[in-house]
Amino acid sequence: MGSVINETQNKAGGSKTGGNVLELGYYPGCTVHSTGIEYTLSLKEVFKKLGISLVEISGWNCCGGAAAHSLSRLLGLVLPARNVQKAQECGLPLAVPCPACFNAIKRAQHALSSGSRMKETLENTIGFKYSEDLVVKTTHQVILDYIGLKKLKSFVKRPLSGLKVVSYYGCLMVRAPEIVKMGDYENPVFLDNIVEALGAQPLDWSYKIDCCGADLGMTHGRMAKDITDRITGMALEAGADVLMTGCGLCQINLDMRQSRRAHKGIPVLYMTELMGTAMGLPGRNKWWSKHVIDPVPVLGSLDLI
C-alpha cells in the first residue's frame, strides 16, 4: 500500500504528498506489461515529469478483457472486481492506462454499485465489501482532471507545430456511455484537446470511435486486416501524419497490420509518446523501437526531434 505524507485532496480526488507529488494507485494490466511496453515506458516518464507518482497495486490479475465475459458473465465481472478489491486496499485513486482494463473495472464497479444480487455474489465470491469511494481514471482523465490543459501546456518545450494528428478513441474508451461516462461518445474531443495543447493540429475524421478488430486478429485475420486498412486508410485520406491512441490493443493492431498494405503507412503513437516528444523527454528512442511503422521520418521531416 502506498503511503501518503501530508495528504491533501484536490478537486478530482487525488492525493498529494508534501513534496507536491500526486500519488495514484496503478493497475498496468497485461497488454501494457507486454506488447504495449512502450506505453508503460512513455507513461511513467511523462507522469514523473508532471509530478505524478504511480503505486502499482499488489497482487493484481488479468481483467479478463473482451474474452472472459463471452465464456461467463460472472467470470467477466469477478476478475476485474478482484482488482477493485486490491485497489481499495491500496487506498489511492486508481490509474488504469488500458481502455479495455478500464472498461472492465468500470463494469465491475457498476455491478457492485447496483444493489442487485450480482453485487452480493461478487462480494461473497471475492470476500470483500465494495466502497463506492474508489476513484478510477484512465490516462487522459488523469491528465485532464489532475493536471489540466493549461498546466500541460506549460510542460511543452518543443511544440509539435505542423504535425497533423487524428485521435483514435476506439470502442472501449467511450462505451458503454452509462458506465464509462465520457460525455459525448459519438464525437468525443478530449484527446483532440490534448493534441492541441501539445501544439499539433487535431484533424476531424469519421472513424475515431470505430472498433479496430483487435479481438478478431487470431481467428479472423483477414477481417481484422480489412478493418484496420479502412481505419488507417481514412486517417491518411484525412491528411494525418500520425494516428494517436490510448489503447495498447488498438496500437499494435493498427501498427503491425500495415506492413502488408499497398498504401503508404502511417505511424500509430500513444498519446504519452506524443506528450513526451513535446516535453523533450529523453526516452523516446526506446519507445519507438517497437513500432512497425517508424515515426522518426515524419517527425524528423517537421524538425520535431
PDB file of N, CA and C in Angstrom, residues 160-167 192 195-204 240:
ATOM      1  N   LEU A 160       4.586  20.667 -31.091  1.00  0.00           N
ATOM      2  CA  LEU A 160       4.524  19.788 -32.262  1.00  0.00           C
ATOM      3  C   LEU A 160       3.927  20.526 -33.459  1.00  0.00           C
ATOM      4  N   SER A 161       4.495  21.672 -33.761  1.00  0.00           N
ATOM      5  CA  SER A 161       3.978  22.546 -34.821  1.00  0.00           C
ATOM      6  C   SER A 161       4.052  21.848 -36.180  1.00  0.00           C
ATOM      7  N   GLY A 162       2.959  21.937 -36.919  1.00  0.00           N
ATOM      8  CA  GLY A 162       2.917  21.358 -38.259  1.00  0.00           C
ATOM      9  C   GLY A 162       2.507  19.904 -38.302  1.00  0.00           C
ATOM     10  N   LEU A 163       2.444  19.241 -37.155  1.00  0.00           N
ATOM     11  CA  LEU A 163       2.077  17.823 -37.117  1.00  0.00           C
ATOM     12  C   LEU A 163       0.559  17.680 -37.138  1.00  0.00           C
ATOM     13  N   LYS A 164       0.050  16.951 -38.108  1.00  0.00           N
ATOM     14  CA  LYS A 164      -1.386  16.720 -38.239  1.00  0.00           C
ATOM     15  C   LYS A 164      -1.727  15.354 -37.651  1.00  0.00           C
ATOM     16  N   VAL A 165      -2.656  15.359 -36.702  1.00  0.00           N
ATOM     17  CA  VAL A 165      -2.939  14.158 -35.910  1.00  0.00           C
ATOM     18  C   VAL A 165      -4.428  13.824 -35.941  1.00  0.00           C
ATOM     19  N   VAL A 166      -4.734  12.546 -36.172  1.00  0.00           N
ATOM     20  CA  VAL A 166      -6.100  12.075 -35.937  1.00  0.00           C
ATOM     21  C   VAL A 166      -6.089  11.296 -34.625  1.00  0.00           C
ATOM     22  N   SER A 167      -7.020  11.611 -33.757  1.00  0.00           N
ATOM     23  CA  SER A 167      -7.146  10.911 -32.479  1.00  0.00           C
ATOM     24  C   SER A 167      -8.070   9.715 -32.665  1.00  0.00           C
ATOM     25  N   ASP A 192      -8.416  15.105 -28.756  1.00  0.00           N
ATOM     26  CA  ASP A 192      -8.096  16.207 -29.665  1.00  0.00           C
ATOM     27  C   ASP A 192      -7.640  17.440 -28.887  1.00  0.00           C
ATOM     28  N   VAL A 195      -4.075  16.913 -27.989  1.00  0.00           N
ATOM     29  CA  VAL A 195      -3.255  17.120 -29.191  1.00  0.00           C
ATOM     30  C   VAL A 195      -3.005  18.610 -29.406  1.00  0.00           C
ATOM     31  N   GLU A 196      -4.055  19.403 -29.292  1.00  0.00           N
ATOM     32  CA  GLU A 196      -3.943  20.850 -29.496  1.00  0.00           C
ATOM     33  C   GLU A 196      -3.051  21.491 -28.441  1.00  0.00           C
ATOM     34  N   ALA A 197      -3.141  21.014 -27.207  1.00  0.00           N
ATOM     35  CA  ALA A 197      -2.303  21.550 -26.129  1.00  0.00           C
ATOM     36  C   ALA A 197      -0.826  21.284 -26.375  1.00  0.00           C
ATOM     37  N   LEU A 198      -0.524  20.231 -27.129  1.00  0.00           N
ATOM     38  CA  LEU A 198       0.868  19.890 -27.441  1.00  0.00           C
ATOM     39  C   LEU A 198       1.401  20.681 -28.629  1.00  0.00           C
ATOM     40  N   GLY A 199       0.542  21.484 -29.240  1.00  0.00           N
ATOM     41  CA  GLY A 199       0.971  22.317 -30.355  1.00  0.00           C
ATOM     42  C   GLY A 199       0.737  21.703 -31.715  1.00  0.00           C
ATOM     43  N   ALA A 200       0.171  20.494 -31.762  1.00  0.00           N
ATOM     44  CA  ALA A 200      -0.126  19.829 -33.026  1.00  0.00           C
ATOM     45  C   ALA A 200      -1.517  20.223 -33.517  1.00  0.00           C
ATOM     46  N   GLN A 201      -1.844  19.801 -34.727  1.00  0.00           N
ATOM     47  CA  GLN A 201      -3.147  20.120 -35.311  1.00  0.00           C
ATOM     48  C   GLN A 201      -4.048  18.885 -35.292  1.00  0.00           C
ATOM     49  N   PRO A 202      -5.115  18.892 -34.471  1.00  0.00           N
ATOM     50  CA  PRO A 202      -6.047  17.761 -34.480  1.00  0.00           C
ATOM     51  C   PRO A 202      -6.961  17.836 -35.701  1.00  0.00           C
ATOM     52  N   LEU A 203      -7.139  16.723 -36.370  1.00  0.00           N
ATOM     53  CA  LEU A 203      -7.992  16.669 -37.551  1.00  0.00           C
ATOM     54  C   LEU A 203      -9.299  15.955 -37.224  1.00  0.00           C
ATOM     55  N   ASP A 204     -10.365  16.445 -37.823  1.00  0.00           N
ATOM     56  CA  ASP A 204     -11.657  15.783 -37.659  1.00  0.00           C
ATOM     57  C   ASP A 204     -11.749  14.651 -38.675  1.00  0.00           C
ATOM     58  N   ALA A 240      -3.720  13.071 -42.207  1.00  0.00           N
ATOM     59  CA  ALA A 240      -2.942  12.911 -40.973  1.00  0.00           C
ATOM     60  C   ALA A 240      -1.511  12.462 -41.244  1.00  0.00           C
TER      61      ALA A 240
END
